[in-house]
Structure formats: structure tokens, C-alpha cells
PDB file of C-alpha atoms in Angstrom:
ATOM      1  CA  MET A   1     314.594 172.325  19.303  1.00 50.00           C
ATOM      2  CA  LYS A   2     311.484 172.018  17.127  1.00 47.00           C
ATOM      3  CA  LYS A   3     310.570 168.789  18.896  1.00 49.00           C
ATOM      4  CA  VAL A   4     310.879 170.511  22.267  1.00 48.00           C
ATOM      5  CA  VAL A   5     308.596 173.371  21.126  1.00 45.00           C
ATOM      6  CA  ALA A   6     306.038 170.926  19.712  1.00 46.00           C
ATOM      7  CA  LEU A   7     306.011 168.963  22.958  1.00 45.00           C
ATOM      8  CA  PHE A   8     305.572 172.166  24.964  1.00 42.00           C
ATOM      9  CA  VAL A   9     302.542 173.129  22.821  1.00 42.00           C
ATOM     10  CA  LEU A  10     300.955 169.700  23.319  1.00 43.00           C
ATOM     11  CA  ILE A  11     301.412 169.984  27.074  1.00 45.00           C
ATOM     12  CA  LEU A  12     299.775 173.410  27.167  1.00 44.00           C
ATOM     13  CA  LEU A  13     296.834 172.476  24.922  1.00 42.00           C
ATOM     14  CA  PRO A  14     294.655 170.823  27.608  1.00 44.00           C
ATOM     15  CA  PHE A  15     295.113 173.806  29.909  1.00 39.00           C
ATOM     16  CA  THR A  16     294.097 176.168  27.090  1.00 38.00           C
ATOM     17  CA  MET A  17     290.939 174.171  26.482  1.00 41.00           C
ATOM     18  CA  MET A  18     290.153 174.138  30.190  1.00 41.00           C
ATOM     19  CA  GLY A  19     290.251 177.921  30.151  1.00 39.00           C
ATOM     20  CA  GLN A  20     287.728 178.140  27.323  1.00 53.00           C
ATOM     21  CA  SER A  21     284.504 179.936  28.221  1.00 79.00           C
ATOM     22  CA  VAL A  22     281.850 177.540  29.473  1.00 83.00           C
ATOM     23  CA  SER A  23     279.264 179.595  27.596  1.00 81.00           C
ATOM     24  CA  LYS A  24     281.224 179.135  24.380  1.00 85.00           C
ATOM     25  CA  GLN A  25     281.416 175.372  24.930  1.00 89.00           C
ATOM     26  CA  ILE A  26     277.641 175.260  25.300  1.00 90.00           C
ATOM     27  CA  ASN A  27     277.062 177.412  22.216  1.00 87.00           C
ATOM     28  CA  ASP A  28     279.405 175.262  20.134  1.00 90.00           C
ATOM     29  CA  ILE A  29     277.497 172.120  21.114  1.00 92.00           C
ATOM     30  CA  LYS A  30     274.134 173.734  20.390  1.00 89.00           C
ATOM     31  CA  ARG A  31     275.324 174.705  16.906  1.00 86.00           C
ATOM     32  CA  ASN A  32     276.556 171.188  16.163  1.00 91.00           C
ATOM     33  CA  SER A  33     273.828 169.132  14.446  1.00 88.00           C
ATOM     34  CA  GLN A  34     275.432 165.946  15.754  1.00 92.00           C
ATOM     35  CA  TYR A  35     274.019 166.660  19.209  1.00 93.00           C
ATOM     36  CA  LEU A  36     270.590 167.046  20.759  1.00 92.00           C
ATOM     37  CA  SER A  37     270.534 169.388  23.723  1.00 94.00           C
ATOM     38  CA  ALA A  38     268.364 171.123  26.276  1.00 94.00           C
ATOM     39  CA  GLU A  39     268.915 173.442  29.202  1.00 96.00           C
ATOM     40  CA  ALA A  40     267.135 175.191  32.028  1.00 96.00           C
ATOM     41  CA  THR A  41     268.114 177.992  34.387  1.00 95.00           C
ATOM     42  CA  LEU A  42     266.344 177.863  37.743  1.00 95.00           C
ATOM     43  CA  GLU A  43     266.955 178.521  41.439  1.00 94.00           C
ATOM     44  CA  THR A  44     268.218 175.033  42.267  1.00 95.00           C
ATOM     45  CA  GLU A  45     270.303 172.453  40.424  1.00 96.00           C
ATOM     46  CA  ALA A  46     267.637 169.786  40.983  1.00 96.00           C
ATOM     47  CA  ASP A  47     264.834 171.853  39.425  1.00 96.00           C
ATOM     48  CA  ALA A  48     267.009 172.930  36.492  1.00 96.00           C
ATOM     49  CA  TYR A  49     268.122 169.349  35.868  1.00 96.00           C
ATOM     50  CA  GLU A  50     264.538 168.058  35.985  1.00 95.00           C
ATOM     51  CA  MET A  51     263.309 170.584  33.418  1.00 95.00           C
ATOM     52  CA  ALA A  52     266.353 170.149  31.160  1.00 95.00           C
ATOM     53  CA  SER A  53     265.830 166.367  31.244  1.00 93.00           C
ATOM     54  CA  GLU A  54     262.183 166.765  30.281  1.00 91.00           C
ATOM     55  CA  LEU A  55     263.120 169.028  27.388  1.00 92.00           C
ATOM     56  CA  LEU A  56     265.836 166.677  26.183  1.00 91.00           C
ATOM     57  CA  ASP A  57     263.333 163.811  26.167  1.00 86.00           C
ATOM     58  CA  LYS A  58     261.097 165.942  23.926  1.00 86.00           C
ATOM     59  CA  GLU A  59     264.011 166.683  21.603  1.00 86.00           C
ATOM     60  CA  ILE A  60     264.785 162.967  21.385  1.00 83.00           C
ATOM     61  CA  GLY A  61     261.145 162.175  20.602  1.00 79.00           C
ATOM     62  CA  ALA A  62     261.041 164.783  17.834  1.00 79.00           C
ATOM     63  CA  TYR A  63     264.344 163.534  16.417  1.00 80.00           C
ATOM     64  CA  ILE A  64     263.045 159.960  16.299  1.00 75.00           C
ATOM     65  CA  GLN A  65     259.928 161.084  14.449  1.00 76.00           C
ATOM     66  CA  GLY A  66     262.114 162.617  11.761  1.00 74.00           C
ATOM     67  CA  ASN A  67     264.441 159.613  11.456  1.00 73.00           C
ATOM     68  CA  SER A  68     262.993 156.663   9.553  1.00 66.00           C
ATOM     69  CA  SER A  69     265.649 154.198  10.687  1.00 65.00           C
ATOM     70  CA  LEU A  70     264.953 154.933  14.358  1.00 63.00           C
ATOM     71  CA  GLN A  71     261.203 154.686  13.812  1.00 56.00           C
ATOM     72  CA  LYS A  72     261.633 150.999  12.972  1.00 56.00           C
ATOM     73  CA  SER A  73     262.317 150.455  16.648  1.00 55.00           C
ATOM     74  CA  GLU A  74     259.247 150.884  18.852  1.00 50.00           C
ATOM     75  CA  VAL A  75     261.207 152.492  21.642  1.00 53.00           C
ATOM     76  CA  ILE A  76     264.549 154.012  22.522  1.00 55.00           C
ATOM     77  CA  SER A  77     266.194 153.032  25.777  1.00 56.00           C
ATOM     78  CA  TYR A  78     265.672 155.691  28.436  1.00 55.00           C
ATOM     79  CA  LYS A  79     268.371 154.236  30.678  1.00 59.00           C
ATOM     80  CA  ASN A  80     270.837 153.904  27.809  1.00 66.00           C
ATOM     81  CA  VAL A  81     270.333 157.502  26.690  1.00 70.00           C
ATOM     82  CA  ARG A  82     270.631 158.787  30.268  1.00 72.00           C
ATOM     83  CA  GLN A  83     273.939 156.962  30.690  1.00 77.00           C
ATOM     84  CA  LYS A  84     275.336 158.678  27.616  1.00 83.00           C
ATOM     85  CA  THR A  85     273.935 162.138  28.322  1.00 90.00           C
ATOM     86  CA  GLU A  86     276.584 164.723  29.208  1.00 93.00           C
ATOM     87  CA  LYS A  87     275.991 167.594  31.611  1.00 95.00           C
ATOM     88  CA  ILE A  88     277.460 171.084  31.927  1.00 95.00           C
ATOM     89  CA  GLN A  89     276.508 173.172  34.955  1.00 94.00           C
ATOM     90  CA  MET A  90     277.321 176.785  35.721  1.00 91.00           C
ATOM     91  CA  LYS A  91     276.059 179.772  37.681  1.00 88.00           C
ATOM     92  CA  ARG A  92     274.020 182.364  35.839  1.00 87.00           C
ATOM     93  CA  GLY A  93     273.855 185.318  38.169  1.00 84.00           C
ATOM     94  CA  THR A  94     272.124 183.929  41.245  1.00 87.00           C
ATOM     95  CA  MET A  95     270.558 181.063  39.282  1.00 91.00           C
ATOM     96  CA  ILE A  96     271.834 177.608  38.288  1.00 94.00           C
ATOM     97  CA  ARG A  97     272.140 176.738  34.610  1.00 94.00           C
ATOM     98  CA  VAL A  98     272.065 173.037  33.666  1.00 96.00           C
ATOM     99  CA  PHE A  99     272.846 172.069  30.075  1.00 96.00           C
ATOM    100  CA  LEU A 100     272.345 168.471  28.890  1.00 95.00           C
ATOM    101  CA  TYR A 101     273.346 166.994  25.549  1.00 95.00           C
ATOM    102  CA  VAL A 102     273.600 163.641  23.828  1.00 91.00           C
ATOM    103  CA  ASN A 103     275.242 162.479  20.607  1.00 91.00           C
ATOM    104  CA  THR A 104     272.636 161.356  18.072  1.00 87.00           C
ATOM    105  CA  ASN A 105     274.780 158.307  17.305  1.00 84.00           C
ATOM    106  CA  ASP A 106     274.037 157.065  20.826  1.00 80.00           C
ATOM    107  CA  LEU A 107     270.295 156.850  20.104  1.00 76.00           C
ATOM    108  CA  THR A 108     270.710 153.689  18.053  1.00 67.00           C
ATOM    109  CA  ASP A 109     271.649 151.465  21.018  1.00 55.00           C
ATOM    110  CA  ALA A 110     268.513 150.061  22.627  1.00 45.00           C
ATOM    111  CA  GLU A 111     268.205 147.841  25.679  1.00 44.00           C
ATOM    112  CA  ASN A 112     265.299 146.061  27.302  1.00 36.00           C
ATOM    113  CA  VAL A 113     264.799 148.642  30.086  1.00 35.00           C
ATOM    114  CA  PRO A 114     262.335 151.529  30.770  1.00 41.00           C
ATOM    115  CA  MET A 115     261.849 153.484  27.582  1.00 47.00           C
ATOM    116  CA  VAL A 116     261.352 156.905  26.006  1.00 50.00           C
ATOM    117  CA  GLU A 117     258.356 156.564  23.716  1.00 52.00           C
ATOM    118  CA  ASN A 118     258.275 158.254  20.311  1.00 49.00           C
ATOM    119  CA  ASP A 119     256.438 161.519  20.889  1.00 52.00           C
ATOM    120  CA  SER A 120     254.463 162.269  17.729  1.00 51.00           C
ATOM    121  CA  SER A 121     252.214 164.818  19.439  1.00 50.00           C
ATOM    122  CA  TYR A 122     255.180 167.020  20.314  1.00 48.00           C
ATOM    123  CA  ALA A 123     256.409 167.021  16.704  1.00 49.00           C
ATOM    124  CA  SER A 124     252.998 167.741  15.163  1.00 51.00           C
ATOM    125  CA  ALA A 125     251.293 170.081  17.646  1.00 48.00           C
ATOM    126  CA  VAL A 126     253.443 173.077  16.676  1.00 57.00           C
ATOM    127  CA  ASP A 127     253.250 172.774  12.872  1.00 60.00           C
ATOM    128  CA  GLU A 128     250.634 175.509  12.535  1.00 56.00           C
ATOM    129  CA  VAL A 129     252.580 177.900  14.763  1.00 58.00           C
ATOM    130  CA  LEU A 130     255.767 177.185  12.806  1.00 62.00           C
ATOM    131  CA  LYS A 131     254.032 178.254   9.610  1.00 63.00           C
ATOM    132  CA  ASP A 132     252.809 181.451  11.278  1.00 61.00           C
ATOM    133  CA  VAL A 133     256.324 182.315  12.425  1.00 59.00           C
ATOM    134  CA  GLU A 134     257.773 181.647   8.979  1.00 58.00           C
ATOM    135  CA  ASN A 135     255.094 183.804   7.324  1.00 60.00           C
ATOM    136  CA  ASN A 136     255.471 186.727   9.758  1.00 54.00           C
ATOM    137  CA  GLN A 137     259.186 187.217  10.082  1.00 49.00           C
ATOM    138  CA  ASP A 138     259.600 190.896   9.223  1.00 49.00           C
ATOM    139  CA  ILE A 139     259.560 192.616  12.607  1.00 46.00           C
ATOM    140  CA  GLY A 140     262.016 195.465  12.040  1.00 38.00           C
ATOM    141  CA  LEU A 141     263.200 198.193   9.726  1.00 32.00           C
ATOM    142  CA  VAL A 142     266.962 197.819   9.369  1.00 30.00           C
ATOM    143  CA  ASP A 143     269.587 195.141   8.799  1.00 34.00           C
ATOM    144  CA  THR A 144     270.228 192.642  11.566  1.00 37.00           C
ATOM    145  CA  VAL A 145     272.889 193.499  14.135  1.00 38.00           C
ATOM    146  CA  VAL A 146     273.782 190.725  16.574  1.00 40.00           C
ATOM    147  CA  ILE A 147     276.418 191.021  19.304  1.00 38.00           C
ATOM    148  CA  ASP A 148     278.272 187.788  20.061  1.00 43.00           C
ATOM    149  CA  SER A 149     277.797 187.056  23.760  1.00 44.00           C
ATOM    150  CA  ASP A 150     280.878 184.793  23.618  1.00 48.00           C
ATOM    151  CA  LEU A 151     282.970 187.974  23.830  1.00 44.00           C
ATOM    152  CA  LEU A 152     282.070 188.192  27.529  1.00 48.00           C
ATOM    153  CA  ASN A 153     284.091 186.066  29.895  1.00 56.00           C
ATOM    154  CA  ASP A 154     282.233 184.188  32.623  1.00 59.00           C
ATOM    155  CA  ASP A 155     283.151 186.623  35.422  1.00 64.00           C
ATOM    156  CA  GLU A 156     282.002 189.649  33.425  1.00 67.00           C
ATOM    157  CA  GLU A 157     278.818 187.856  32.425  1.00 65.00           C
ATOM    158  CA  GLU A 158     277.931 186.972  36.015  1.00 68.00           C
ATOM    159  CA  GLU A 159     278.531 190.539  37.222  1.00 74.00           C
ATOM    160  CA  LYS A 160     276.340 191.963  34.454  1.00 74.00           C
ATOM    161  CA  LEU A 161     273.682 189.339  35.066  1.00 74.00           C
ATOM    162  CA  ILE A 162     273.397 190.192  38.742  1.00 77.00           C
ATOM    163  CA  ALA A 163     273.122 193.897  37.929  1.00 77.00           C
ATOM    164  CA  THR A 164     270.665 193.377  35.061  1.00 80.00           C
ATOM    165  CA  MET A 165     268.401 190.903  36.836  1.00 84.00           C
ATOM    166  CA  SER A 166     268.375 192.461  40.306  1.00 82.00           C
ATOM    167  CA  ASP A 167     264.853 193.838  39.795  1.00 84.00           C
ATOM    168  CA  TYR A 168     263.440 190.553  38.504  1.00 89.00           C
ATOM    169  CA  PRO A 169     261.956 187.916  40.859  1.00 92.00           C
ATOM    170  CA  SER A 170     263.725 184.573  40.603  1.00 93.00           C
ATOM    171  CA  TRP A 171     260.773 182.904  38.846  1.00 94.00           C
ATOM    172  CA  GLN A 172     260.876 185.556  36.098  1.00 94.00           C
ATOM    173  CA  GLN A 173     264.620 185.052  35.711  1.00 94.00           C
ATOM    174  CA  GLY A 174     263.983 181.341  35.296  1.00 94.00           C
ATOM    175  CA  VAL A 175     261.429 181.940  32.535  1.00 96.00           C
ATOM    176  CA  ILE A 176     263.606 184.416  30.635  1.00 96.00           C
ATOM    177  CA  TYR A 177     266.823 182.421  30.750  1.00 94.00           C
ATOM    178  CA  THR A 178     265.235 179.047  30.127  1.00 96.00           C
ATOM    179  CA  LEU A 179     263.543 180.459  27.013  1.00 96.00           C
ATOM    180  CA  LEU A 180     266.822 182.066  25.987  1.00 94.00           C
ATOM    181  CA  GLY A 181     268.471 178.659  26.219  1.00 93.00           C
ATOM    182  CA  GLY A 182     265.945 177.006  23.900  1.00 90.00           C
ATOM    183  CA  SER A 183     267.768 174.985  21.244  1.00 85.00           C
ATOM    184  CA  SER A 184     264.895 175.017  18.749  1.00 85.00           C
ATOM    185  CA  LEU A 185     261.660 176.807  17.962  1.00 88.00           C
ATOM    186  CA  LYS A 186     259.670 173.691  18.848  1.00 86.00           C
ATOM    187  CA  GLN A 187     261.389 173.516  22.218  1.00 90.00           C
ATOM    188  CA  VAL A 188     260.561 177.160  22.927  1.00 93.00           C
ATOM    189  CA  LEU A 189     256.906 176.629  22.038  1.00 92.00           C
ATOM    190  CA  TYR A 190     256.768 173.678  24.407  1.00 91.00           C
ATOM    191  CA  LEU A 191     258.342 175.792  27.154  1.00 94.00           C
ATOM    192  CA  ILE A 192     255.866 178.617  26.632  1.00 95.00           C
ATOM    193  CA  ASP A 193     252.952 176.184  26.973  1.00 93.00           C
ATOM    194  CA  ARG A 194     254.482 174.768  30.149  1.00 93.00           C
ATOM    195  CA  PHE A 195     255.017 178.225  31.649  1.00 96.00           C
ATOM    196  CA  LYS A 196     251.407 179.095  30.832  1.00 95.00           C
ATOM    197  CA  VAL A 197     250.226 176.035  32.764  1.00 94.00           C
ATOM    198  CA  GLU A 198     252.440 177.184  35.650  1.00 95.00           C
ATOM    199  CA  LEU A 199     250.822 180.661  35.376  1.00 96.00           C
ATOM    200  CA  LYS A 200     254.195 182.295  34.698  1.00 96.00           C
ATOM    201  CA  VAL A 201     253.545 183.314  31.067  1.00 97.00           C
ATOM    202  CA  LYS A 202     250.254 185.086  30.464  1.00 96.00           C
ATOM    203  CA  ARG A 203     250.045 185.487  26.685  1.00 94.00           C
ATOM    204  CA  SER A 204     252.168 184.717  23.623  1.00 94.00           C
ATOM    205  CA  GLY A 205     252.018 184.722  19.841  1.00 91.00           C
ATOM    206  CA  VAL A 206     253.610 185.701  16.541  1.00 88.00           C
ATOM    207  CA  ALA A 207     254.370 189.229  15.403  1.00 85.00           C
ATOM    208  CA  ALA A 208     251.188 189.581  13.344  1.00 83.00           C
ATOM    209  CA  ASN A 209     248.894 189.221  16.364  1.00 87.00           C
ATOM    210  CA  CYS A 210     250.800 191.446  18.805  1.00 90.00           C
ATOM    211  CA  ARG A 211     248.724 194.478  19.812  1.00 90.00           C
ATOM    212  CA  ASN A 212     251.229 196.094  22.189  1.00 92.00           C
ATOM    213  CA  PRO A 213     254.790 195.258  21.046  1.00 93.00           C
ATOM    214  CA  GLU A 214     256.339 197.707  23.527  1.00 94.00           C
ATOM    215  CA  LYS A 215     254.854 195.821  26.502  1.00 95.00           C
ATOM    216  CA  CYS A 216     256.063 192.391  25.398  1.00 96.00           C
ATOM    217  CA  TYR A 217     259.183 190.285  25.649  1.00 97.00           C
ATOM    218  CA  TRP A 218     260.453 189.080  22.263  1.00 96.00           C
ATOM    219  CA  ILE A 219     262.246 185.818  21.445  1.00 95.00           C
ATOM    220  CA  ILE A 220     264.347 186.182  18.287  1.00 94.00           C
ATOM    221  CA  PHE A 221     265.354 183.235  16.086  1.00 91.00           C
ATOM    222  CA  ASP A 222     268.012 182.873  13.397  1.00 87.00           C
ATOM    223  CA  ASP A 223     267.391 181.251  10.013  1.00 84.00           C
ATOM    224  CA  SER A 224     267.933 177.800  11.563  1.00 82.00           C
ATOM    225  CA  GLN A 225     265.259 178.525  14.203  1.00 83.00           C
ATOM    226  CA  HIS A 226     267.791 178.740  17.037  1.00 85.00           C
ATOM    227  CA  VAL A 227     267.221 181.375  19.723  1.00 92.00           C
ATOM    228  CA  ILE A 228     269.676 184.252  19.377  1.00 92.00           C
ATOM    229  CA  ALA A 229     268.133 186.781  21.762  1.00 94.00           C
ATOM    230  CA  VAL A 230     265.374 187.538  24.233  1.00 96.00           C
ATOM    231  CA  LEU A 231     264.483 191.232  24.413  1.00 96.00           C
ATOM    232  CA  GLY A 232     262.662 192.860  27.301  1.00 96.00           C
ATOM    233  CA  PRO A 233     259.750 195.331  27.029  1.00 95.00           C
ATOM    234  CA  GLY A 234     260.473 198.828  25.746  1.00 94.00           C
ATOM    235  CA  THR A 235     259.891 201.297  22.944  1.00 90.00           C
ATOM    236  CA  GLU A 236     263.158 202.283  21.284  1.00 86.00           C
ATOM    237  CA  GLU A 237     265.534 200.488  23.674  1.00 93.00           C
ATOM    238  CA  ARG A 238     265.136 197.099  25.326  1.00 94.00           C
ATOM    239  CA  THR A 239     267.330 194.868  27.472  1.00 94.00           C
ATOM    240  CA  ASN A 240     268.941 192.098  25.440  1.00 95.00           C
ATOM    241  CA  PHE A 241     269.261 189.215  27.896  1.00 93.00           C
ATOM    242  CA  ALA A 242     271.742 187.403  25.634  1.00 91.00           C
ATOM    243  CA  THR A 243     274.277 190.219  25.422  1.00 89.00           C
ATOM    244  CA  LEU A 244     273.307 192.089  28.620  1.00 87.00           C
ATOM    245  CA  GLU A 245     273.316 195.312  26.606  1.00 90.00           C
ATOM    246  CA  MET A 246     270.588 197.668  25.420  1.00 93.00           C
ATOM    247  CA  ASP A 247     269.162 196.701  22.048  1.00 94.00           C
ATOM    248  CA  SER A 248     266.233 197.404  19.747  1.00 93.00           C
ATOM    249  CA  LEU A 249     263.633 195.255  18.034  1.00 91.00           C
ATOM    250  CA  LYS A 250     264.477 197.149  14.839  1.00 89.00           C
ATOM    251  CA  ASN A 251     267.849 195.408  14.771  1.00 92.00           C
ATOM    252  CA  TYR A 252     266.264 192.081  13.843  1.00 90.00           C
ATOM    253  CA  SER A 253     264.615 192.740  10.505  1.00 82.00           C
ATOM    254  CA  GLY A 254     263.755 189.523   8.683  1.00 83.00           C
ATOM    255  CA  LYS A 255     264.211 187.292  11.722  1.00 87.00           C
ATOM    256  CA  GLY A 256     261.572 184.962  13.093  1.00 88.00           C
ATOM    257  CA  ALA A 257     260.121 186.103  16.406  1.00 91.00           C
ATOM    258  CA  LEU A 258     257.645 185.179  19.116  1.00 93.00           C
ATOM    259  CA  TRP A 259     256.338 187.546  21.791  1.00 95.00           C
ATOM    260  CA  PHE A 260     255.167 186.771  25.315  1.00 97.00           C
ATOM    261  CA  THR A 261     254.082 188.565  28.472  1.00 97.00           C
ATOM    262  CA  LEU A 262     254.854 187.538  32.031  1.00 96.00           C
ATOM    263  CA  SER A 263     252.190 187.153  34.688  1.00 93.00           C
ATOM    264  CA  ASN A 264     252.078 189.760  37.422  1.00 82.00           C
TER     265      ASN A 264
END
């Protein structure tokens, strides 16, 4: 009888995993240091994939700069990495979310094909900003309270997204959710610079140089410099685009933060 029960559990296991929240799968991968990842949320799958690919290339370049054994090789195979990159795609309200990730163990296999060059400028250009963020973390008054967005199932999340984002033009949704999906502080800083070039983000900075906090969006980071929330403008209450609930900047005392404003 025990053997029958054990066999029944093994049969059901794949179906249980298939039912796991896609959002939770993505979050688990992002929290796993064995993987490099990037994502973008835009109107079309092609645009989201293009931006996510660009971001992943930057992550790979930064990873190589911090890995002495990989630096011994002049280049890493672009084609080889692309072949081993995994993709997860899902709807996010009316937008398309594309998440790409690659196992760091796969970066050691090089082939004589078009290459991803080591990107030292990406790794070094943000050092000064990183120090500013680390030195200006205290943005609130009370202990941190973070709601786990994994508690929402995908259907509930999509319904709330559509309701929450109905007043936002699609290009603003793309900015907010692509920044929310940033897997590192460096990646977010790169995205902000890109959105400035595209005239989508007007201004940005660290907490110490923010003159009008109530008019700004805020990107909140955990101690590992992973994005945990993007808050909308407001005084006491703001929209938390990670949880789709009302939140307050005061709930993130001691956390690293960047602010930005969207273009009109």
C-alpha cells in the first residue's frame, strides 16, 4: 500500500509544479545567485525580448568583470550563451513580460563565433551612485513592512494590474514594470539612463537630493540591492506596484532607494 501511495505522489508532483505561480518561479530564479537574469515588460513580445536581452548582456558583462577566471578569456560566446538562455513569458495586465535567465556555469563554454565583449564601463560607471545609495539609505520612520506579492495568484494579479494601471499610458507602464523587474541596482541605474535617453524618465537621484518626495516614484531595494518595490507619487499613501496595494514610503526605513519622475 505504501508503494502505491508513493507512486501516486510521484505521478502528481509534475502537475503540482506546473500549477506553481509563474511569478513565484521568476522570483525564485532571481533570488538564486547561480543565475543571471533580466526582464522587461512592454507592449509587444518582440520589444520586451529585445530589451531583456540587452539587459542580460549587461549582467553577463558585469559578472565577467567580477570573475577572474572568466577574465582570462578575451570574450564569451554570444551564440553559446543565447543557446543556453531560458525564457519565461507571461501577461502583465495588458503588457507582455519577458524574463530571461542563464546559469553562470554556462558562461565558461566559449566558441569561435560572434561574441559578447567584457563590459568594464557598465561595471564602473555606477560606482559613485552605488556609494551615494549606500550612504543615504534612511528614507523612513518605522520598521520595514513588505507584503509578499507571491501570495497573489496570476489571475488575481492580472485583474488588479488592469484596474491599477488603467490610468497609465502604456509607455509609463513599461517604465514602471521594467524598473520593478530589475534584478540589481546596477541594472536599474542602466535602465534609468536608457529611459532618460528615450525621454521617458525626466529626473532621478538618491534620497538626499530629492526636493519633492511626494511627486516622485521610488524604487526600493533590499540589503542585497534587489528591487522589492516601486512606489508611486503621494504623501501618506502611494501605490505599491509590486503588491498592487496602497503603501507608504515610511514602511521602508533603512532600505536603499532611488527616486525618479516620468516625463509628461
